[in-house]
Coordinates of C-alpha atoms in Angstrom, one line a residue:
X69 CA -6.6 20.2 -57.0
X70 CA -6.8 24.0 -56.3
X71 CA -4.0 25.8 -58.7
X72 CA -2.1 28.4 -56.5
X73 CA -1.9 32.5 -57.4
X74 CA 1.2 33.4 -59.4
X75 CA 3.4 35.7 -58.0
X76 CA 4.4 39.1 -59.5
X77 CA 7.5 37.7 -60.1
X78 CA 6.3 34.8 -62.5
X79 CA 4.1 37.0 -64.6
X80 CA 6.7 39.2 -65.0
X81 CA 8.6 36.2 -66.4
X82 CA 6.0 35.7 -68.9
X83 CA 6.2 39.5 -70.1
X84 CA 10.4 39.0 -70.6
X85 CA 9.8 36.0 -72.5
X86 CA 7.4 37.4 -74.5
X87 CA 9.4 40.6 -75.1
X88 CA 12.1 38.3 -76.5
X89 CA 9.9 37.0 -79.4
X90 CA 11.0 40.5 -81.1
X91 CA 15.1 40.1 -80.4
X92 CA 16.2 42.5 -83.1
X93 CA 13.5 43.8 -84.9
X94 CA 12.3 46.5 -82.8
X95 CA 15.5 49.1 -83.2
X96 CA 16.0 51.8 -82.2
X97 CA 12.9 50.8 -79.7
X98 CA 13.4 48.5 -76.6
X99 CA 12.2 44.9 -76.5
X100 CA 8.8 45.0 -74.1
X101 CA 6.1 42.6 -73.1
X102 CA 3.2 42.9 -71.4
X103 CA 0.5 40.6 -69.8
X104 CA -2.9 41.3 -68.2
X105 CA -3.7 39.2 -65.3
X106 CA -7.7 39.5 -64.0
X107 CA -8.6 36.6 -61.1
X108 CA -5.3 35.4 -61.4
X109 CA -5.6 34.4 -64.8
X110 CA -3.9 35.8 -67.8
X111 CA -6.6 37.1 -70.2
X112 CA -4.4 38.9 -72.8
X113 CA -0.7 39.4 -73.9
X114 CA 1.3 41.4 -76.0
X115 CA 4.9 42.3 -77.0
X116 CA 6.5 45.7 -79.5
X117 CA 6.8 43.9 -82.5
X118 CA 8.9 46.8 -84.6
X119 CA 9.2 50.4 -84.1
X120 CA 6.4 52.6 -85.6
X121 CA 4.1 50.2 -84.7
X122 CA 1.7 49.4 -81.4
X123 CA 3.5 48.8 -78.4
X124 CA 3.6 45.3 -75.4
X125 CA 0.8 47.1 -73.6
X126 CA -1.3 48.8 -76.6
X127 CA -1.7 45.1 -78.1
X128 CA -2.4 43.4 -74.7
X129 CA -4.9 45.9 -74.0
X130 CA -6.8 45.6 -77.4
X131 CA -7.0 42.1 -76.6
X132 CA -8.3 42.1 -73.0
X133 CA -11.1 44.8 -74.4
X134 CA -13.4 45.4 -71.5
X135 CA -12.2 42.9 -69.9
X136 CA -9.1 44.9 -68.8
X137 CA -11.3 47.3 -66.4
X138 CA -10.1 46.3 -62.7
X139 CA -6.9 44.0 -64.0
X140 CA -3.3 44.0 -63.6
X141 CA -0.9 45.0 -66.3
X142 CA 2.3 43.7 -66.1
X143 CA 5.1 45.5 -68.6
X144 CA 8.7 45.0 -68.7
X145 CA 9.3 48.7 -69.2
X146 CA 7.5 52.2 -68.3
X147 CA 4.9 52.9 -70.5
X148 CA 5.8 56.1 -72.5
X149 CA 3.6 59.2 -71.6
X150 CA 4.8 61.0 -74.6
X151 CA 3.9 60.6 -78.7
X152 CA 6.8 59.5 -80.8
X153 CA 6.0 57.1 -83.6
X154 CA 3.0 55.9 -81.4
X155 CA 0.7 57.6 -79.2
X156 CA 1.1 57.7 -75.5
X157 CA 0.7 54.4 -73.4
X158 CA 0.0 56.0 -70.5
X159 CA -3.3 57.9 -71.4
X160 CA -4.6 53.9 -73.3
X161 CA -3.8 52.3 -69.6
X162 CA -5.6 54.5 -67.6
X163 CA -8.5 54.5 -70.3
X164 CA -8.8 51.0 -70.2
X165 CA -9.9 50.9 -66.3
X166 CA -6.6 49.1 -65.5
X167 CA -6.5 49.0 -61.6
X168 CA -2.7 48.2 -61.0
X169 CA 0.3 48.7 -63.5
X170 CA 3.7 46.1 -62.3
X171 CA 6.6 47.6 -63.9
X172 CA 10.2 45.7 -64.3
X173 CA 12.3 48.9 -65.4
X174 CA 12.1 52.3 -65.6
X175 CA 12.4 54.2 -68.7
X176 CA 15.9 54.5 -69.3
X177 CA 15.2 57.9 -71.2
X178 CA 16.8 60.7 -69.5
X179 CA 14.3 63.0 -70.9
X180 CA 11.0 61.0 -69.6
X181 CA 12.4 58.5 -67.1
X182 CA 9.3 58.3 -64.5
X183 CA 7.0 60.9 -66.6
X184 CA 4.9 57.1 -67.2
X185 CA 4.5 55.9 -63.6
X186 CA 3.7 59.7 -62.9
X187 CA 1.1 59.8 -65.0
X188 CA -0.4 56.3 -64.0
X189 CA -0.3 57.3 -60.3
X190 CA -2.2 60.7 -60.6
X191 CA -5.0 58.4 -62.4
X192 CA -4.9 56.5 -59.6
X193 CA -3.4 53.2 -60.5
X194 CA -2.0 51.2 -58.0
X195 CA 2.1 51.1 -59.3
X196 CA 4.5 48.4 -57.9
X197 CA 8.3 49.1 -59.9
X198 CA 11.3 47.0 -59.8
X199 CA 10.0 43.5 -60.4
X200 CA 12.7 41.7 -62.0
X201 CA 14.6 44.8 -63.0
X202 CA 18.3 43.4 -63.3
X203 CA 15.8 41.0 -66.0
X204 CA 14.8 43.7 -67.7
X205 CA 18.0 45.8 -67.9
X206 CA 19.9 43.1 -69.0
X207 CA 17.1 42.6 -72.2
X208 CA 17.6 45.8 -73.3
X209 CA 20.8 46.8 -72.6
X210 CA 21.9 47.6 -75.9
X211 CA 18.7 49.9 -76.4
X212 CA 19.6 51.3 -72.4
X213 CA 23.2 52.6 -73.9
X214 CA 22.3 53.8 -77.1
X215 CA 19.1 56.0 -75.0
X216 CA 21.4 57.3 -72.6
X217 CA 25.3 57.8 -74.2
X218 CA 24.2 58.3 -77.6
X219 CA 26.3 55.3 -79.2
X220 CA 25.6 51.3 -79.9
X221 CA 26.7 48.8 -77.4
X222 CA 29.5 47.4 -78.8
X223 CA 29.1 43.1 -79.1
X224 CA 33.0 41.6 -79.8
X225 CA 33.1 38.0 -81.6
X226 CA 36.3 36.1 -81.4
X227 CA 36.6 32.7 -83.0
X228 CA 39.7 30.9 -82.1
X229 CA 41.9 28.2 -81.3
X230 CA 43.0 27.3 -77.8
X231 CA 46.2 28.5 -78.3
X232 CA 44.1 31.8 -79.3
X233 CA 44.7 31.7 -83.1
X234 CA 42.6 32.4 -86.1
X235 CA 44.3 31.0 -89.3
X236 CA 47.0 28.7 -89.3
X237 CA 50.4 29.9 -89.8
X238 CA 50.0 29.1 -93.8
X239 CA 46.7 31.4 -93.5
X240 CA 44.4 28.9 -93.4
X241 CA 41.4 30.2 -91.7
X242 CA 37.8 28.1 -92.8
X243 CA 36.6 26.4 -90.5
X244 CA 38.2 26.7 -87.0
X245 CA 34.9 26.6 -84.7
X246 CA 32.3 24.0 -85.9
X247 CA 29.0 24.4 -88.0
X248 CA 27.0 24.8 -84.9
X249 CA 29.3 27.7 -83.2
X250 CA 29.1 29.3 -86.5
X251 CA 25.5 29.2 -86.8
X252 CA 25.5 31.2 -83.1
X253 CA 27.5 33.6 -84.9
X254 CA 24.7 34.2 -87.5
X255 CA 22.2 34.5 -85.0
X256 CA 24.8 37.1 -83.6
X257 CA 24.2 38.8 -86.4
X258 CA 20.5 38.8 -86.9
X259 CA 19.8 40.3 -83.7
X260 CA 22.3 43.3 -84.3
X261 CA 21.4 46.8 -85.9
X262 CA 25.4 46.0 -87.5
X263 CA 27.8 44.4 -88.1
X264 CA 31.9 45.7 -88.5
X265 CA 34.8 44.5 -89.8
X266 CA 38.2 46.2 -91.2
X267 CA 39.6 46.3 -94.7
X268 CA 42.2 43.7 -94.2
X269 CA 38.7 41.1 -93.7
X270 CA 37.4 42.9 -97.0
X271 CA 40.2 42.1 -99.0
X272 CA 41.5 38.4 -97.8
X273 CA 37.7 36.7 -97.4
X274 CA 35.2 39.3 -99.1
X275 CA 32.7 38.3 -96.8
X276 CA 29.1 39.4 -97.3
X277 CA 28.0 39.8 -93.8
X278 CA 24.9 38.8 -93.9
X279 CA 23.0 36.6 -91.6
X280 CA 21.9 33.2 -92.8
X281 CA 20.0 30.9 -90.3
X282 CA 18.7 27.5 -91.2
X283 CA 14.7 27.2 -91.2
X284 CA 14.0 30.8 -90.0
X285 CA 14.1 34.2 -91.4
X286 CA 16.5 36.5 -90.8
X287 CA 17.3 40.1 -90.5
X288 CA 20.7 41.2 -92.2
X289 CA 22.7 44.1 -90.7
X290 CA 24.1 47.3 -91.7
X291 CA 27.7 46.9 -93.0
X292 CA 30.5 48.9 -91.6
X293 CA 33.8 48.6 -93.1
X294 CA 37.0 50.4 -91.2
X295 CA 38.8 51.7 -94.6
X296 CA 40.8 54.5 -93.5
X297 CA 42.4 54.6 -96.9
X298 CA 39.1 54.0 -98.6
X299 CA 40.5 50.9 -100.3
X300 CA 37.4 48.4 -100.8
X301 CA 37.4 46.9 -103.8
X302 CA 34.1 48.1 -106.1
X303 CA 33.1 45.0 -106.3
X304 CA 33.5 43.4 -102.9
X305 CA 30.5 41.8 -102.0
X306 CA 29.5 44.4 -99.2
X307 CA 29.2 47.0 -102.2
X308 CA 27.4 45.1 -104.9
X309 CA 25.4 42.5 -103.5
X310 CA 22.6 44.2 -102.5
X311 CA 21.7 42.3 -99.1
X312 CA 21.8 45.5 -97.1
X313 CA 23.1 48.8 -96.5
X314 CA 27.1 49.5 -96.0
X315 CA 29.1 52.4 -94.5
X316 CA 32.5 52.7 -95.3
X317 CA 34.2 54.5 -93.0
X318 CA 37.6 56.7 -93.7
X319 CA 39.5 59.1 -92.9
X320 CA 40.3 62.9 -94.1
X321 CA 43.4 61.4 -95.4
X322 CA 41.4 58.6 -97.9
X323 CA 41.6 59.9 -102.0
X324 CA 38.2 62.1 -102.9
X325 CA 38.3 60.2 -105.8
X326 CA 38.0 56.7 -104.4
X327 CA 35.4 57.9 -101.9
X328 CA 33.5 59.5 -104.7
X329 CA 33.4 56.0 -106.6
X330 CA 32.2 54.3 -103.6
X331 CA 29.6 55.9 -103.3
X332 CA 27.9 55.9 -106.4
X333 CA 28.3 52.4 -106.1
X334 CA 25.5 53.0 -103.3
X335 CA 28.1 52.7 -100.0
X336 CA 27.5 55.5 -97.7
X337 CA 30.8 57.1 -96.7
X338 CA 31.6 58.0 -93.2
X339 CA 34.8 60.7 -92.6
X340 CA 35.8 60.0 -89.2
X341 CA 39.4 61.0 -88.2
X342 CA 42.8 62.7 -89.6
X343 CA 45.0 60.2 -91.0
X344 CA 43.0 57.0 -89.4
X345 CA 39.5 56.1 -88.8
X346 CA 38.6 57.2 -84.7
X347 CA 36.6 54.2 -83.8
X348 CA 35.1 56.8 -80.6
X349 CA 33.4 59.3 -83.3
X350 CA 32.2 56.6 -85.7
X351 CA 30.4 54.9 -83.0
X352 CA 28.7 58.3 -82.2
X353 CA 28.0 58.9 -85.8
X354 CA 26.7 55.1 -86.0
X355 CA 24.0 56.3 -83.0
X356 CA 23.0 59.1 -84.6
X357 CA 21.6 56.6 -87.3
X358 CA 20.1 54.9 -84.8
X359 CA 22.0 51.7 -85.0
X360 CA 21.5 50.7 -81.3
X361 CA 23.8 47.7 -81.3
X362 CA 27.2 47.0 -83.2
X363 CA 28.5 43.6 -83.7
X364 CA 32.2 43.5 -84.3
X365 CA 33.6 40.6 -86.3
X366 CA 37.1 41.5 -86.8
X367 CA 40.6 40.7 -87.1
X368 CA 43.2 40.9 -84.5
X369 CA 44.4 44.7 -84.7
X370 CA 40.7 45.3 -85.1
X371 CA 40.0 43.9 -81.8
X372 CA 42.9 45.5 -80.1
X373 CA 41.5 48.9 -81.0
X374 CA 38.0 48.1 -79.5
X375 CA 39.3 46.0 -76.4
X376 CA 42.3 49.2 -75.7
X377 CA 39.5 51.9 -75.5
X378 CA 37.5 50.2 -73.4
X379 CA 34.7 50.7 -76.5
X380 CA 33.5 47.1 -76.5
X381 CA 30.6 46.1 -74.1
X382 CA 30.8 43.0 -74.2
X383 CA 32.9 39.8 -75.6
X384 CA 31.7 36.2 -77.1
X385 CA 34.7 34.5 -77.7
X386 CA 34.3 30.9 -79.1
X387 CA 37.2 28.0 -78.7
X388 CA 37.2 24.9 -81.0
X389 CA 39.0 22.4 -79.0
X390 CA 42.5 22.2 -81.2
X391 CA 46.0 23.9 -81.0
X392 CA 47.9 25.2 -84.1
X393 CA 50.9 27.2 -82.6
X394 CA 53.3 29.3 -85.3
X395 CA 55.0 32.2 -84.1
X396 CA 53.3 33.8 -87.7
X397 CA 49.7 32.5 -87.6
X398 CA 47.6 35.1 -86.4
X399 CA 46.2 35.7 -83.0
X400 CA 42.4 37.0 -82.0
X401 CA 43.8 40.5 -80.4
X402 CA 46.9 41.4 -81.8
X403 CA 47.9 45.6 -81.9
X404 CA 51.0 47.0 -79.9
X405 CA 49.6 45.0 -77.0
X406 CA 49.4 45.9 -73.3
X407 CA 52.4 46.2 -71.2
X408 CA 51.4 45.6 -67.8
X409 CA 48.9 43.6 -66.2
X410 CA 47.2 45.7 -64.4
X411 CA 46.5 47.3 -66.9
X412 CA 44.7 44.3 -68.8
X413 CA 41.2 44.2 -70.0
X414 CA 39.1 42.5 -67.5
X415 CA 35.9 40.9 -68.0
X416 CA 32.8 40.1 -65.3
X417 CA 29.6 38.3 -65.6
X418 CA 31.4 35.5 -67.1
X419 CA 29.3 32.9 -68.5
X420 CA 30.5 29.6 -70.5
X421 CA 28.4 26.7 -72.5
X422 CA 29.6 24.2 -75.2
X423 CA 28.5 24.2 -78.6
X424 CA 28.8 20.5 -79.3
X425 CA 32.2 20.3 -78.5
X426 CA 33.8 24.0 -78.7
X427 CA 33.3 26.2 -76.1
X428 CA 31.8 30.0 -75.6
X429 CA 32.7 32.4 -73.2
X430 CA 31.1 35.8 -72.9
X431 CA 31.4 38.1 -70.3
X432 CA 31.2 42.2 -69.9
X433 CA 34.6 44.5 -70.5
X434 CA 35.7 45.9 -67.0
X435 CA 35.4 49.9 -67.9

């Protein structure tokens, strides 16, 4: 039986899949893959594995060898043309003898967008762009909004009742969603640069934040705590624990002493804001650390603040299938609230899946 030619299309399906393999770990770099096709056959593959080290096409080309003279590369993003923390993919690609270059996505980088496929065609390379972009956007879109605003895109996690409650009206919080919803959460978590919860969290739960994944390893995220008063305990477990960094962010108003304490306990402490923290220049001084993407896994007024901004990108919101009422139990977005309907937040791409038995809805905030 005679096996048919892949399209550009279905190798550029391998490349996103392999890209995925590095979910996470490559911050403040995209996700890429790469794959070299020669005779319609796949003779070598790649994907970024971590920043500072060889990128999709550097390790696909190394593995094709000579073999890459004449073939097709096929990369999920534009190959740099300029030297960061790696050389220049660009200059590799055309020294290999590489005869065409299919390209997903542009580089979102306002500063070099093109300056790779400009390179590649003066060579001579043969440059087809746009297969599978809205694929390869959607990969990297937190990396896509940190490269071109300068802050983290902005994850939201709700976990609720039907009745849109988290804790009963006695306070009883542990578990609504089931072990399986939960575990999503963590994996949440693992791909983030951060994770972000208020004070109020801090000091009912003292939560440590971390991820924890069964029969894998994991990646912990940066702790933020909004603490405009700087009133985390010393030894909540987000100061003393060790399992990763935490910023404490507060405002001018906070006690000198208090922030002083926090931070020889080894909390970094961010001032953002007069009398309360301003969620808009703490996520600007979060992207200046290069923390590409934020996870938010707060409380109700925590929400509010995120959702009435417009500063969260997108929302997971997880239902177990139960109803609690109480006009005191807490809801998932609570704040001053929005008046008018038109002037609700609005969410698109909506997608839904069970979880064995609750359900999750994401979807993007309407800006």
């Amino acid at each position: 039986m005679v096996m048919r030619a892949l399209t550009d299309e279905e190798y550029m399906q391998m490349a996103l899949k392999l890209a995925e393999n590095a979910r996470g770990r490559t911050s403040p770099n995209p996700m890429v893959g790469a794959v070299i096709v020669r005779d319609d056959r796949v003779i070598a593959a790649g994907w970024h594995r971590k920043a500072g080290t060889p990128h999709a096409e550097i390790h696909a080309l190394n593995m094709a060898g000579e073999l890459a003279k004449g073939a097709t590369l096929y990369v999920t993003l534009e190959p740099c043309n300029h030297f960061g923390r790696t050389g220049p993919c660009s200059k590799a690609i055309i020294e290999s003898g590489i005869s065409r270059v299919v390209i997903a996505a542009e580089d979102p980088n306002p500063k070099v967008s093109g300056g790779g496929i400009s390179e590649l065609r003066k060579a001579g390379i043969d440059i087809t762009c746009g297969v599978l972009r809205d694929e390869a956007v959607r990969q990297n879109e937190a990396f896509i909004k940190w490269i071109t605003t300068g802050t983290p895109f902005v994850r939201l996690k709700m976990a609720m009742t039907l009745d849109g409650k988290i804790a009963t009206c006695s306070g009883e919080s542990q578990w609504i969603t089931n072990e399986s919803s939960r575990e999503e959460g963590h994996r949440l978590r693992d791909e983030s640069d951060a994770i972000l919860v208020g004070i109020g969290t801090v000091l009912k739960d003292n939560p440590s934040l971390t991820a924890r994944l069964r029969n894998t390893f994991t990646k912990n995220p940066i702790r933020v705590v909004l603490d405009s008063g700087a009133r985390t305990p010393l030894n909540a477990k987000v100061i003393c624990d060790g399992e990763s960094r935490t910023i404490i962010a507060v405002s001018k108003a906070a006690d000198e002493e208090r922030k002083k304490a926090l931070e020889r306990a080894g909390a970094e402490i961010l001032v953002v804001g007069d009398e309360e923290v301003d969620i808009k220049a703490l996520l600007h001084a979060l992207g200046e650390r290069e923390i590409t993407s934020l996870f938010v896994e707060g409380g109700g007024r925590v929400n509010f603040s995120f959702l009435r901004e417009r500063l969260a990108d997108k929302v997971y919101a997880f239902f177990a299938p139960i109803i609690v009422g109480g006009h005191d139990a807490l809801t998932a977005v609570e704040g001053e609230g929005i008046s008018r309907l038109s002037e609700a937040v609005r969410l698109h791409d909506i997608d839904m899946k069970m979880i064995d038995g609750d359900a999750l809805l994401t979807g993007y905030v309407d800006k």
